[in-house]
């Protein structure tokens, strides 16, 4: 399990919340006005404030967040969180049953999917736009239990004046990210919010525990699905007599025959069943199975089929790669390193040699062994995407890079010189 560090409560046990709120208010006023503060905010809060101040967001101006209500049901279905909704609600019943707090579950982009609580507190939340379908990312509403948990990838408690927007100071909230146990990627946030006087130091630990239990439930459900598929597919794989796999609807591998073990394969978004190109297997024949697919490697699998269009989507924190071609369309999240490489190649019409890529990625032309190993992994994972000598996209491939509106947010964890140059950072 991709666990989080021990969550730090905003208010420690035995500390007077009112006195601490007054100190935070003084720290907030001084920090926002550029004066010397009587104390430093906690590091997670200071980092959040710095991010928001760098964007030029006005802490005195409350703008109701954007709300998506027409597609809310679809967002819920796509979130991957519906199966743990009951588990999360049961785990936090004790926190909301007294009517002082509300429970909120948001997706990986901070959009509120579900909320529950007393009418009184829900009414207070309505005034802030803390409603189903609203975006509560940091960019939308400043420092908060949902957006800051997503930005920091850790459980956080935000108390009173730790919120960046002054309009949120009457509130306290505790949020923890929920990760997909298969990939380690954050798929949502569970949050408990209420009036600031209701703050309790144990709330953030409880919220974090419930998020971890939800991850365990997701893992167990995935294991059950693969075990059921494995039982169905085993006799079929035995009869195939050639390279084949049994995978679930998302490409997670339940069983293989005459192939190295794969964890997951990249299935096209359309064209199934039938003959499709599947990186890194090549041409495959795909048949339906109960709960998944039987994938048989075709005799002409070695033939290279390059995609005709590639979209490198870098607008959010998670880089995405989309490919379209004669045999289907694919969409998959990729690692930051692969995103760096593809960005460099997308901005280099003539391609890059191994020493040049080493300079682009590490600032050191001698690291060619590391570059070649990375390129080998990338080309094996996405067969036909990148040519060699020099490394480049194929001549017939149309490449579209989608950048964030704020270029300072481009691959924020990257230290690659080439990425710094694209951001405009000297």
mmCIF file of C-alpha atoms in Angstrom:
data_model
loop_
_atom_site.group_PDB
_atom_site.id
_atom_site.type_symbol
_atom_site.label_atom_id
_atom_site.label_comp_id
_atom_site.label_asym_id
_atom_site.label_seq_id
_atom_site.Cartn_x
_atom_site.Cartn_y
_atom_site.Cartn_z
ATOM 1 C CA UNK A 1 0.000 0.000 0.000
ATOM 2 C CA UNK A 2 1.202 3.483 -0.817
ATOM 3 C CA UNK A 3 0.854 4.857 2.692
ATOM 4 C CA UNK A 4 1.069 8.392 3.954
ATOM 5 C CA UNK A 5 3.169 9.817 6.766
ATOM 6 C CA UNK A 6 1.583 10.203 10.169
ATOM 7 C CA UNK A 7 -0.890 13.088 9.786
ATOM 8 C CA UNK A 8 -0.148 16.163 11.868
ATOM 9 C CA UNK A 9 -3.208 17.707 13.553
ATOM 10 C CA UNK A 10 -3.600 21.467 13.320
ATOM 11 C CA UNK A 11 -4.413 21.696 17.021
ATOM 12 C CA UNK A 12 -2.607 19.409 19.441
ATOM 13 C CA UNK A 13 -4.341 17.650 22.299
ATOM 14 C CA UNK A 14 -4.597 19.981 25.294
ATOM 15 C CA UNK A 15 -4.069 23.110 23.208
ATOM 16 C CA UNK A 16 -6.684 25.863 23.472
ATOM 17 C CA UNK A 17 -8.253 26.109 19.980
ATOM 18 C CA UNK A 18 -9.403 29.708 20.534
ATOM 19 C CA UNK A 19 -5.980 30.915 21.593
ATOM 20 C CA UNK A 20 -4.384 29.041 18.706
ATOM 21 C CA UNK A 21 -6.934 30.535 16.293
ATOM 22 C CA UNK A 22 -5.965 34.038 17.464
ATOM 23 C CA UNK A 23 -2.278 33.263 16.872
ATOM 24 C CA UNK A 24 -3.038 31.875 13.417
ATOM 25 C CA UNK A 25 -5.046 34.980 12.576
ATOM 26 C CA UNK A 26 -2.087 37.182 13.497
ATOM 27 C CA UNK A 27 0.273 34.978 11.458
ATOM 28 C CA UNK A 28 -2.120 35.105 8.507
ATOM 29 C CA UNK A 29 -2.568 38.889 8.574
ATOM 30 C CA UNK A 30 1.167 39.506 8.812
ATOM 31 C CA UNK A 31 2.055 36.997 6.102
ATOM 32 C CA UNK A 32 -0.514 38.265 3.614
ATOM 33 C CA UNK A 33 0.514 41.888 4.177
ATOM 34 C CA UNK A 34 4.225 41.095 3.938
ATOM 35 C CA UNK A 35 4.960 42.002 7.573
ATOM 36 C CA UNK A 36 6.969 40.017 10.099
ATOM 37 C CA UNK A 37 4.745 37.263 11.531
ATOM 38 C CA UNK A 38 4.753 36.300 15.240
ATOM 39 C CA UNK A 39 5.306 32.659 14.231
ATOM 40 C CA UNK A 40 5.716 30.527 11.132
ATOM 41 C CA UNK A 41 2.801 28.498 9.802
ATOM 42 C CA UNK A 42 3.179 24.738 9.633
ATOM 43 C CA UNK A 43 5.242 23.633 6.624
ATOM 44 C CA UNK A 44 2.282 22.115 4.749
ATOM 45 C CA UNK A 45 0.383 25.403 5.170
ATOM 46 C CA UNK A 46 3.358 27.578 4.268
ATOM 47 C CA UNK A 47 3.938 25.551 1.092
ATOM 48 C CA UNK A 48 0.273 25.909 0.130
ATOM 49 C CA UNK A 49 0.223 29.650 0.776
ATOM 50 C CA UNK A 50 3.395 30.097 -1.271
ATOM 51 C CA UNK A 51 1.865 28.195 -4.198
ATOM 52 C CA UNK A 52 -1.252 30.346 -4.128
ATOM 53 C CA UNK A 53 0.528 33.665 -3.642
ATOM 54 C CA UNK A 54 2.766 32.807 -6.606
ATOM 55 C CA UNK A 55 -0.384 32.449 -8.712
ATOM 56 C CA UNK A 56 -1.536 35.914 -7.671
ATOM 57 C CA UNK A 57 -4.735 34.652 -5.996
ATOM 58 C CA UNK A 58 -6.356 37.309 -3.794
ATOM 59 C CA UNK A 59 -6.951 35.900 -0.278
ATOM 60 C CA UNK A 60 -9.596 38.554 0.412
ATOM 61 C CA UNK A 61 -11.745 37.682 -2.591
ATOM 62 C CA UNK A 62 -14.121 34.751 -2.361
ATOM 63 C CA UNK A 63 -15.246 33.475 -5.748
ATOM 64 C CA UNK A 64 -17.733 30.582 -5.596
ATOM 65 C CA UNK A 65 -16.119 27.507 -7.164
ATOM 66 C CA UNK A 66 -17.157 26.233 -10.561
ATOM 67 C CA UNK A 67 -19.919 23.614 -10.299
ATOM 68 C CA UNK A 68 -20.494 20.673 -12.662
ATOM 69 C CA UNK A 69 -23.934 19.218 -11.970
ATOM 70 C CA UNK A 70 -25.009 17.863 -15.340
ATOM 71 C CA UNK A 71 -22.223 15.279 -15.496
ATOM 72 C CA UNK A 72 -22.106 14.470 -11.781
ATOM 73 C CA UNK A 73 -23.364 10.890 -12.140
ATOM 74 C CA UNK A 74 -20.727 10.173 -14.775
ATOM 75 C CA UNK A 75 -17.981 11.668 -12.588
ATOM 76 C CA UNK A 76 -19.076 9.390 -9.758
ATOM 77 C CA UNK A 77 -19.001 6.320 -11.971
ATOM 78 C CA UNK A 78 -15.574 7.188 -13.389
ATOM 79 C CA UNK A 79 -14.011 8.044 -10.026
ATOM 80 C CA UNK A 80 -13.359 4.461 -8.911
ATOM 81 C CA UNK A 81 -14.776 5.395 -5.497
ATOM 82 C CA UNK A 82 -18.358 4.104 -5.671
ATOM 83 C CA UNK A 83 -17.401 0.693 -4.296
ATOM 84 C CA UNK A 84 -15.931 2.213 -1.106
ATOM 85 C CA UNK A 85 -18.618 4.841 -0.478
ATOM 86 C CA UNK A 86 -20.436 2.763 2.158
ATOM 87 C CA UNK A 87 -17.163 1.796 3.864
ATOM 88 C CA UNK A 88 -16.067 5.427 4.162
ATOM 89 C CA UNK A 89 -19.480 6.565 5.403
ATOM 90 C CA UNK A 90 -19.620 3.854 8.094
ATOM 91 C CA UNK A 91 -16.079 4.630 9.198
ATOM 92 C CA UNK A 92 -16.879 8.290 9.829
ATOM 93 C CA UNK A 93 -20.437 8.047 11.158
ATOM 94 C CA UNK A 94 -19.242 8.843 14.665
ATOM 95 C CA UNK A 95 -17.723 12.140 13.495
ATOM 96 C CA UNK A 96 -20.817 13.470 11.724
ATOM 97 C CA UNK A 97 -23.638 11.954 13.791
ATOM 98 C CA UNK A 98 -23.585 14.797 16.331
ATOM 99 C CA UNK A 99 -24.363 17.274 13.551
ATOM 100 C CA UNK A 100 -21.267 19.476 13.825
ATOM 101 C CA UNK A 101 -19.434 18.233 10.720
ATOM 102 C CA UNK A 102 -20.095 17.110 7.175
ATOM 103 C CA UNK A 103 -18.498 14.236 5.298
ATOM 104 C CA UNK A 104 -17.316 14.921 1.757
ATOM 105 C CA UNK A 105 -15.801 12.611 -0.853
ATOM 106 C CA UNK A 106 -14.086 14.239 -3.830
ATOM 107 C CA UNK A 107 -12.383 12.879 -6.939
ATOM 108 C CA UNK A 108 -8.748 13.186 -7.994
ATOM 109 C CA UNK A 109 -9.327 16.711 -9.333
ATOM 110 C CA UNK A 110 -10.984 17.927 -6.145
ATOM 111 C CA UNK A 111 -14.569 17.857 -7.439
ATOM 112 C CA UNK A 112 -17.106 17.109 -4.707
ATOM 113 C CA UNK A 113 -18.910 13.862 -5.574
ATOM 114 C CA UNK A 114 -20.848 13.128 -2.378
ATOM 115 C CA UNK A 115 -21.512 14.895 0.900
ATOM 116 C CA UNK A 116 -23.613 14.154 3.962
ATOM 117 C CA UNK A 117 -24.299 15.837 7.292
ATOM 118 C CA UNK A 118 -26.851 17.783 9.269
ATOM 119 C CA UNK A 119 -29.012 20.348 7.435
ATOM 120 C CA UNK A 120 -27.536 23.125 9.594
ATOM 121 C CA UNK A 121 -23.918 22.479 8.607
ATOM 122 C CA UNK A 122 -24.849 21.680 5.011
ATOM 123 C CA UNK A 123 -26.565 25.066 4.872
ATOM 124 C CA UNK A 124 -23.364 26.761 6.048
ATOM 125 C CA UNK A 125 -21.409 24.854 3.425
ATOM 126 C CA UNK A 126 -23.845 25.962 0.724
ATOM 127 C CA UNK A 127 -22.853 29.581 1.340
ATOM 128 C CA UNK A 128 -19.243 28.764 0.421
ATOM 129 C CA UNK A 129 -20.228 26.737 -2.630
ATOM 130 C CA UNK A 130 -19.139 23.554 -0.834
ATOM 131 C CA UNK A 131 -21.684 21.513 -2.761
ATOM 132 C CA UNK A 132 -21.786 18.406 -4.927
ATOM 133 C CA UNK A 133 -20.215 19.069 -8.316
ATOM 134 C CA UNK A 134 -18.073 21.976 -7.082
ATOM 135 C CA UNK A 135 -14.309 22.042 -7.589
ATOM 136 C CA UNK A 136 -12.351 22.290 -4.323
ATOM 137 C CA UNK A 137 -8.858 22.119 -5.690
ATOM 138 C CA UNK A 138 -6.336 24.605 -4.304
ATOM 139 C CA UNK A 139 -6.481 26.627 -7.519
ATOM 140 C CA UNK A 140 -10.255 26.952 -7.120
ATOM 141 C CA UNK A 141 -10.649 27.791 -3.419
ATOM 142 C CA UNK A 142 -7.198 28.057 -1.872
ATOM 143 C CA UNK A 143 -5.805 26.034 1.028
ATOM 144 C CA UNK A 144 -8.366 23.458 2.165
ATOM 145 C CA UNK A 145 -8.633 19.849 3.296
ATOM 146 C CA UNK A 146 -9.418 18.527 -0.170
ATOM 147 C CA UNK A 147 -7.197 20.613 -2.443
ATOM 148 C CA UNK A 148 -4.190 20.647 -0.114
ATOM 149 C CA UNK A 149 -4.427 16.881 0.494
ATOM 150 C CA UNK A 150 -4.291 16.448 -3.289
ATOM 151 C CA UNK A 151 -1.418 18.907 -3.722
ATOM 152 C CA UNK A 152 0.671 17.498 -0.868
ATOM 153 C CA UNK A 153 -0.297 13.818 -1.310
ATOM 154 C CA UNK A 154 -0.792 13.490 2.429
ATOM 155 C CA UNK A 155 -3.475 13.724 5.096
ATOM 156 C CA UNK A 156 -3.901 17.298 6.325
ATOM 157 C CA UNK A 157 -5.971 19.231 8.814
ATOM 158 C CA UNK A 158 -6.639 22.881 7.992
ATOM 159 C CA UNK A 159 -7.794 24.975 10.946
ATOM 160 C CA UNK A 160 -9.361 28.434 10.783
ATOM 161 C CA UNK A 161 -6.860 31.029 9.500
ATOM 162 C CA UNK A 162 -4.715 28.317 7.922
ATOM 163 C CA UNK A 163 -7.191 28.535 5.021
ATOM 164 C CA UNK A 164 -5.848 30.860 2.344
ATOM 165 C CA UNK A 165 -9.179 32.562 1.684
ATOM 166 C CA UNK A 166 -10.346 34.676 4.597
ATOM 167 C CA UNK A 167 -13.939 33.657 3.895
ATOM 168 C CA UNK A 168 -13.041 30.099 4.978
ATOM 169 C CA UNK A 169 -11.558 31.029 8.369
ATOM 170 C CA UNK A 170 -14.696 30.036 10.311
ATOM 171 C CA UNK A 171 -14.082 26.433 9.182
ATOM 172 C CA UNK A 172 -11.852 23.503 10.007
ATOM 173 C CA UNK A 173 -11.380 20.515 7.711
ATOM 174 C CA UNK A 174 -9.413 17.278 7.647
ATOM 175 C CA UNK A 175 -8.756 15.467 4.379
ATOM 176 C CA UNK A 176 -6.829 12.369 3.328
ATOM 177 C CA UNK A 177 -6.055 11.093 -0.174
ATOM 178 C CA UNK A 178 -7.331 7.703 -1.340
ATOM 179 C CA UNK A 179 -4.935 5.901 -3.683
ATOM 180 C CA UNK A 180 -5.570 3.216 -6.242
ATOM 181 C CA UNK A 181 -3.684 0.295 -4.637
ATOM 182 C CA UNK A 182 -2.814 -1.062 -8.087
ATOM 183 C CA UNK A 183 -0.996 2.056 -9.285
ATOM 184 C CA UNK A 184 -0.379 4.164 -6.177
ATOM 185 C CA UNK A 185 -2.062 7.122 -7.891
ATOM 186 C CA UNK A 186 -4.473 9.312 -5.934
ATOM 187 C CA UNK A 187 -8.055 8.763 -7.101
ATOM 188 C CA UNK A 188 -9.885 10.884 -4.531
ATOM 189 C CA UNK A 189 -10.070 12.480 -1.105
ATOM 190 C CA UNK A 190 -12.202 11.879 1.966
ATOM 191 C CA UNK A 191 -12.795 15.027 3.994
ATOM 192 C CA UNK A 192 -14.548 15.984 7.230
ATOM 193 C CA UNK A 193 -15.367 19.688 7.606
ATOM 194 C CA UNK A 194 -17.226 21.864 10.075
ATOM 195 C CA UNK A 195 -17.182 25.106 12.068
ATOM 196 C CA UNK A 196 -13.744 25.862 13.492
ATOM 197 C CA UNK A 197 -14.785 25.460 17.175
ATOM 198 C CA UNK A 198 -15.527 21.767 16.448
ATOM 199 C CA UNK A 199 -11.870 20.982 15.714
ATOM 200 C CA UNK A 200 -10.533 17.808 17.330
ATOM 201 C CA UNK A 201 -6.902 16.660 17.044
ATOM 202 C CA UNK A 202 -7.895 13.021 16.396
ATOM 203 C CA UNK A 203 -10.131 13.769 13.397
ATOM 204 C CA UNK A 204 -7.341 13.867 10.832
ATOM 205 C CA UNK A 205 -5.935 10.545 12.064
ATOM 206 C CA UNK A 206 -9.385 8.955 11.827
ATOM 207 C CA UNK A 207 -9.955 10.339 8.321
ATOM 208 C CA UNK A 208 -6.553 9.009 7.247
ATOM 209 C CA UNK A 209 -7.334 5.586 8.733
ATOM 210 C CA UNK A 210 -10.638 5.412 6.852
ATOM 211 C CA UNK A 211 -8.839 6.320 3.607
ATOM 212 C CA UNK A 212 -6.368 3.472 4.179
ATOM 213 C CA UNK A 213 -9.229 1.041 4.882
ATOM 214 C CA UNK A 214 -10.871 2.125 1.627
ATOM 215 C CA UNK A 215 -7.636 1.326 -0.203
ATOM 216 C CA UNK A 216 -7.571 -2.132 1.380
ATOM 217 C CA UNK A 217 -11.126 -2.727 0.220
ATOM 218 C CA UNK A 218 -10.218 -1.679 -3.311
ATOM 219 C CA UNK A 219 -7.253 -4.074 -3.303
ATOM 220 C CA UNK A 220 -9.357 -6.982 -2.055
ATOM 221 C CA UNK A 221 -12.024 -6.328 -4.703
ATOM 222 C CA UNK A 222 -9.365 -6.245 -7.428
ATOM 223 C CA UNK A 223 -7.830 -9.517 -6.210
ATOM 224 C CA UNK A 224 -11.245 -11.196 -6.212
ATOM 225 C CA UNK A 225 -11.918 -10.044 -9.764
ATOM 226 C CA UNK A 226 -8.591 -11.363 -11.040
ATOM 227 C CA UNK A 227 -9.002 -14.676 -9.204
ATOM 228 C CA UNK A 228 -12.434 -15.201 -10.757
ATOM 229 C CA UNK A 229 -11.099 -14.345 -14.200
ATOM 230 C CA UNK A 230 -8.104 -16.651 -13.688
ATOM 231 C CA UNK A 231 -10.423 -19.546 -12.928
ATOM 232 C CA UNK A 232 -12.435 -18.965 -16.095
ATOM 233 C CA UNK A 233 -9.405 -18.357 -18.330
ATOM 234 C CA UNK A 234 -7.085 -21.177 -17.213
ATOM 235 C CA UNK A 235 -8.592 -23.956 -19.409
ATOM 236 C CA UNK A 236 -8.818 -21.580 -22.387
ATOM 237 C CA UNK A 237 -5.165 -20.566 -22.099
ATOM 238 C CA UNK A 238 -4.200 -24.231 -21.935
ATOM 239 C CA UNK A 239 -5.969 -24.866 -25.257
ATOM 240 C CA UNK A 240 -4.593 -21.825 -27.081
ATOM 241 C CA UNK A 241 -1.143 -23.363 -27.443
ATOM 242 C CA UNK A 242 0.578 -20.030 -28.059
ATOM 243 C CA UNK A 243 1.346 -16.678 -26.429
ATOM 244 C CA UNK A 244 -1.796 -15.337 -24.747
ATOM 245 C CA UNK A 245 -3.066 -13.443 -21.701
ATOM 246 C CA UNK A 246 -6.282 -13.133 -19.746
ATOM 247 C CA UNK A 247 -6.890 -9.556 -18.607
ATOM 248 C CA UNK A 248 -9.694 -7.674 -16.905
ATOM 249 C CA UNK A 249 -11.591 -4.802 -18.513
ATOM 250 C CA UNK A 250 -8.795 -2.337 -17.638
ATOM 251 C CA UNK A 251 -5.947 -4.520 -18.876
ATOM 252 C CA UNK A 252 -4.776 -5.913 -15.514
ATOM 253 C CA UNK A 253 -3.341 -9.361 -16.149
ATOM 254 C CA UNK A 254 -4.906 -12.382 -14.447
ATOM 255 C CA UNK A 255 -2.948 -15.141 -16.233
ATOM 256 C CA UNK A 256 -0.441 -15.639 -19.054
ATOM 257 C CA UNK A 257 0.641 -18.479 -21.329
ATOM 258 C CA UNK A 258 3.975 -18.675 -23.185
ATOM 259 C CA UNK A 259 4.787 -15.049 -22.328
ATOM 260 C CA UNK A 260 6.754 -13.213 -19.648
ATOM 261 C CA UNK A 261 4.494 -12.110 -16.797
ATOM 262 C CA UNK A 262 2.953 -8.680 -17.357
ATOM 263 C CA UNK A 263 1.301 -6.592 -14.662
ATOM 264 C CA UNK A 264 -0.938 -4.663 -17.044
ATOM 265 C CA UNK A 265 -1.294 -4.157 -20.776
ATOM 266 C CA UNK A 266 -2.541 -1.091 -22.601
ATOM 267 C CA UNK A 267 -5.937 -1.838 -24.131
ATOM 268 C CA UNK A 268 -7.431 0.420 -26.795
ATOM 269 C CA UNK A 269 -10.508 2.420 -25.858
ATOM 270 C CA UNK A 270 -12.421 1.010 -28.813
ATOM 271 C CA UNK A 271 -12.184 -1.778 -31.366
ATOM 272 C CA UNK A 272 -12.633 -4.670 -28.912
ATOM 273 C CA UNK A 273 -13.118 -7.516 -29.584
ATOM 274 C CA UNK A 274 -11.175 -8.005 -32.796
ATOM 275 C CA UNK A 275 -7.667 -7.555 -34.149
ATOM 276 C CA UNK A 276 -5.874 -4.675 -32.469
ATOM 277 C CA UNK A 277 -2.363 -3.415 -31.848
ATOM 278 C CA UNK A 278 -1.375 -3.643 -28.191
ATOM 279 C CA UNK A 279 1.915 -2.195 -26.981
ATOM 280 C CA UNK A 280 4.199 -3.945 -26.151
ATOM 281 C CA UNK A 281 2.760 -7.171 -27.611
ATOM 282 C CA UNK A 282 2.127 -5.988 -31.182
ATOM 283 C CA UNK A 283 -0.811 -7.269 -33.215
ATOM 284 C CA UNK A 284 -3.255 -9.325 -31.144
ATOM 285 C CA UNK A 285 -6.601 -11.037 -31.514
ATOM 286 C CA UNK A 286 -8.919 -10.174 -28.631
ATOM 287 C CA UNK A 287 -11.940 -12.239 -27.561
ATOM 288 C CA UNK A 288 -14.475 -11.551 -24.833
ATOM 289 C CA UNK A 289 -14.322 -13.366 -21.495
ATOM 290 C CA UNK A 290 -16.669 -13.065 -18.512
ATOM 291 C CA UNK A 291 -15.187 -10.071 -16.699
ATOM 292 C CA UNK A 292 -12.396 -9.408 -19.164
ATOM 293 C CA UNK A 293 -10.607 -10.361 -22.378
ATOM 294 C CA UNK A 294 -8.608 -13.223 -23.858
ATOM 295 C CA UNK A 295 -5.668 -11.675 -25.732
ATOM 296 C CA UNK A 296 -3.832 -13.893 -28.214
ATOM 297 C CA UNK A 297 -0.634 -12.642 -29.812
ATOM 298 C CA UNK A 298 -1.044 -12.839 -33.605
ATOM 299 C CA UNK A 299 1.500 -14.493 -35.896
ATOM 300 C CA UNK A 300 2.421 -11.084 -37.371
ATOM 301 C CA UNK A 301 2.800 -9.452 -33.937
ATOM 302 C CA UNK A 302 6.352 -8.345 -34.684
ATOM 303 C CA UNK A 303 5.210 -5.929 -37.381
ATOM 304 C CA UNK A 304 5.481 -2.363 -36.102
ATOM 305 C CA UNK A 305 2.330 -0.242 -36.204
ATOM 306 C CA UNK A 306 3.073 3.359 -35.276
ATOM 307 C CA UNK A 307 0.266 5.581 -33.967
ATOM 308 C CA UNK A 308 -0.783 8.381 -36.306
ATOM 309 C CA UNK A 309 -1.526 10.924 -33.560
ATOM 310 C CA UNK A 310 -0.067 11.400 -30.084
ATOM 311 C CA UNK A 311 -1.359 13.738 -27.376
ATOM 312 C CA UNK A 312 0.895 14.442 -24.390
ATOM 313 C CA UNK A 313 -1.431 15.954 -21.799
ATOM 314 C CA UNK A 314 0.516 17.825 -19.102
ATOM 315 C CA UNK A 315 -2.287 20.068 -17.862
ATOM 316 C CA UNK A 316 -2.796 18.295 -14.533
ATOM 317 C CA UNK A 317 -0.423 16.809 -11.996
ATOM 318 C CA UNK A 318 -0.699 13.369 -13.604
ATOM 319 C CA UNK A 319 0.838 13.209 -17.118
ATOM 320 C CA UNK A 320 -1.360 11.411 -19.655
ATOM 321 C CA UNK A 321 -0.480 9.908 -23.009
ATOM 322 C CA UNK A 322 -3.121 9.454 -25.697
ATOM 323 C CA UNK A 323 -2.427 7.572 -28.924
ATOM 324 C CA UNK A 324 -4.643 7.086 -31.953
ATOM 325 C CA UNK A 325 -3.987 4.849 -34.931
ATOM 326 C CA UNK A 326 -5.372 2.431 -37.455
ATOM 327 C CA UNK A 327 -6.062 -0.222 -34.827
ATOM 328 C CA UNK A 328 -7.579 1.820 -32.018
ATOM 329 C CA UNK A 329 -7.198 4.611 -29.469
ATOM 330 C CA UNK A 330 -5.330 4.402 -26.164
ATOM 331 C CA UNK A 331 -5.123 6.629 -23.102
ATOM 332 C CA UNK A 332 -2.807 5.954 -20.169
ATOM 333 C CA UNK A 333 -1.125 7.815 -17.344
ATOM 334 C CA UNK A 334 2.668 7.760 -17.615
ATOM 335 C CA UNK A 335 5.577 8.358 -15.280
ATOM 336 C CA UNK A 336 7.094 11.794 -14.855
ATOM 337 C CA UNK A 337 10.355 10.566 -16.413
ATOM 338 C CA UNK A 338 8.606 9.290 -19.543
ATOM 339 C CA UNK A 339 6.659 12.558 -19.702
ATOM 340 C CA UNK A 340 9.964 14.478 -19.598
ATOM 341 C CA UNK A 341 11.413 12.375 -22.418
ATOM 342 C CA UNK A 342 8.348 12.694 -24.641
ATOM 343 C CA UNK A 343 8.190 16.445 -24.002
ATOM 344 C CA UNK A 344 11.827 16.823 -25.074
ATOM 345 C CA UNK A 345 11.221 14.795 -28.243
ATOM 346 C CA UNK A 346 8.015 16.720 -29.004
ATOM 347 C CA UNK A 347 9.931 20.005 -28.871
ATOM 348 C CA UNK A 348 12.930 18.706 -30.888
ATOM 349 C CA UNK A 349 12.066 18.307 -34.574
ATOM 350 C CA UNK A 350 15.393 16.691 -35.462
ATOM 351 C CA UNK A 351 15.290 14.246 -32.544
ATOM 352 C CA UNK A 352 17.882 13.793 -29.811
ATOM 353 C CA UNK A 353 20.916 11.558 -29.445
ATOM 354 C CA UNK A 354 21.562 9.720 -26.186
ATOM 355 C CA UNK A 355 24.170 12.309 -25.022
ATOM 356 C CA UNK A 356 21.803 15.148 -25.914
ATOM 357 C CA UNK A 357 18.963 13.521 -23.963
ATOM 358 C CA UNK A 358 21.324 13.028 -21.020
ATOM 359 C CA UNK A 359 22.045 16.765 -21.100
ATOM 360 C CA UNK A 360 18.306 17.532 -21.413
ATOM 361 C CA UNK A 361 17.265 15.314 -18.519
ATOM 362 C CA UNK A 362 20.233 15.378 -16.128
ATOM 363 C CA UNK A 363 22.441 18.244 -17.240
ATOM 364 C CA UNK A 364 25.195 15.652 -17.762
ATOM 365 C CA UNK A 365 26.013 14.336 -21.269
ATOM 366 C CA UNK A 366 27.919 11.367 -19.823
ATOM 367 C CA UNK A 367 24.787 9.657 -18.458
ATOM 368 C CA UNK A 368 24.056 7.846 -21.715
ATOM 369 C CA UNK A 369 23.672 4.426 -20.050
ATOM 370 C CA UNK A 370 20.858 5.728 -17.879
ATOM 371 C CA UNK A 371 19.179 7.369 -20.871
ATOM 372 C CA UNK A 372 19.387 4.237 -22.997
ATOM 373 C CA UNK A 373 17.868 2.166 -20.201
ATOM 374 C CA UNK A 374 14.989 4.642 -19.857
ATOM 375 C CA UNK A 375 14.447 4.688 -23.624
ATOM 376 C CA UNK A 376 14.473 0.906 -23.755
ATOM 377 C CA UNK A 377 11.710 0.774 -21.144
ATOM 378 C CA UNK A 378 9.666 3.451 -22.913
ATOM 379 C CA UNK A 379 9.998 1.874 -26.370
ATOM 380 C CA UNK A 380 9.150 -1.576 -24.996
ATOM 381 C CA UNK A 381 6.061 -0.221 -23.248
ATOM 382 C CA UNK A 382 4.888 1.778 -26.288
ATOM 383 C CA UNK A 383 6.092 -0.169 -29.309
ATOM 384 C CA UNK A 384 6.298 1.910 -32.466
ATOM 385 C CA UNK A 385 5.953 5.255 -30.681
ATOM 386 C CA UNK A 386 9.591 6.391 -30.752
ATOM 387 C CA UNK A 387 12.241 5.630 -33.367
ATOM 388 C CA UNK A 388 15.976 5.468 -32.646
ATOM 389 C CA UNK A 389 19.253 6.976 -33.920
ATOM 390 C CA UNK A 390 18.368 9.685 -33.082
ATOM 391 C CA UNK A 391 15.426 9.212 -30.734
ATOM 392 C CA UNK A 392 12.407 10.873 -32.338
ATOM 393 C CA UNK A 393 8.742 10.509 -33.156
ATOM 394 C CA UNK A 394 8.034 8.948 -36.548
ATOM 395 C CA UNK A 395 7.708 11.243 -39.553
ATOM 396 C CA UNK A 396 4.006 10.421 -39.955
ATOM 397 C CA UNK A 397 3.110 10.983 -36.290
ATOM 398 C CA UNK A 398 1.266 14.178 -35.367
ATOM 399 C CA UNK A 399 2.250 15.235 -31.836
ATOM 400 C CA UNK A 400 0.144 17.604 -29.721
ATOM 401 C CA UNK A 401 1.423 18.780 -26.320
ATOM 402 C CA UNK A 402 -1.220 20.203 -23.998
ATOM 403 C CA UNK A 403 0.363 22.553 -21.475
ATOM 404 C CA UNK A 404 -1.062 23.868 -18.187
ATOM 405 C CA UNK A 405 -2.358 27.452 -18.284
ATOM 406 C CA UNK A 406 0.248 28.362 -15.672
ATOM 407 C CA UNK A 407 3.543 27.155 -17.155
ATOM 408 C CA UNK A 408 5.165 27.186 -13.715
ATOM 409 C CA UNK A 409 2.970 24.125 -12.995
ATOM 410 C CA UNK A 410 4.473 22.111 -15.874
ATOM 411 C CA UNK A 411 5.765 18.814 -14.408
ATOM 412 C CA UNK A 412 6.320 20.534 -11.072
ATOM 413 C CA UNK A 413 8.475 17.738 -9.603
ATOM 414 C CA UNK A 414 10.868 17.754 -12.573
ATOM 415 C CA UNK A 415 14.421 19.049 -12.202
ATOM 416 C CA UNK A 416 15.321 18.351 -15.853
ATOM 417 C CA UNK A 417 17.059 21.346 -17.489
ATOM 418 C CA UNK A 418 14.955 20.921 -20.644
ATOM 419 C CA UNK A 419 11.721 21.120 -18.641
ATOM 420 C CA UNK A 420 12.971 24.223 -16.821
ATOM 421 C CA UNK A 421 13.638 25.776 -20.212
ATOM 422 C CA UNK A 422 10.113 25.048 -21.438
ATOM 423 C CA UNK A 423 8.704 26.533 -18.224
ATOM 424 C CA UNK A 424 10.719 29.658 -18.915
ATOM 425 C CA UNK A 425 12.813 29.219 -15.754
ATOM 426 C CA UNK A 426 16.450 30.263 -16.246
#
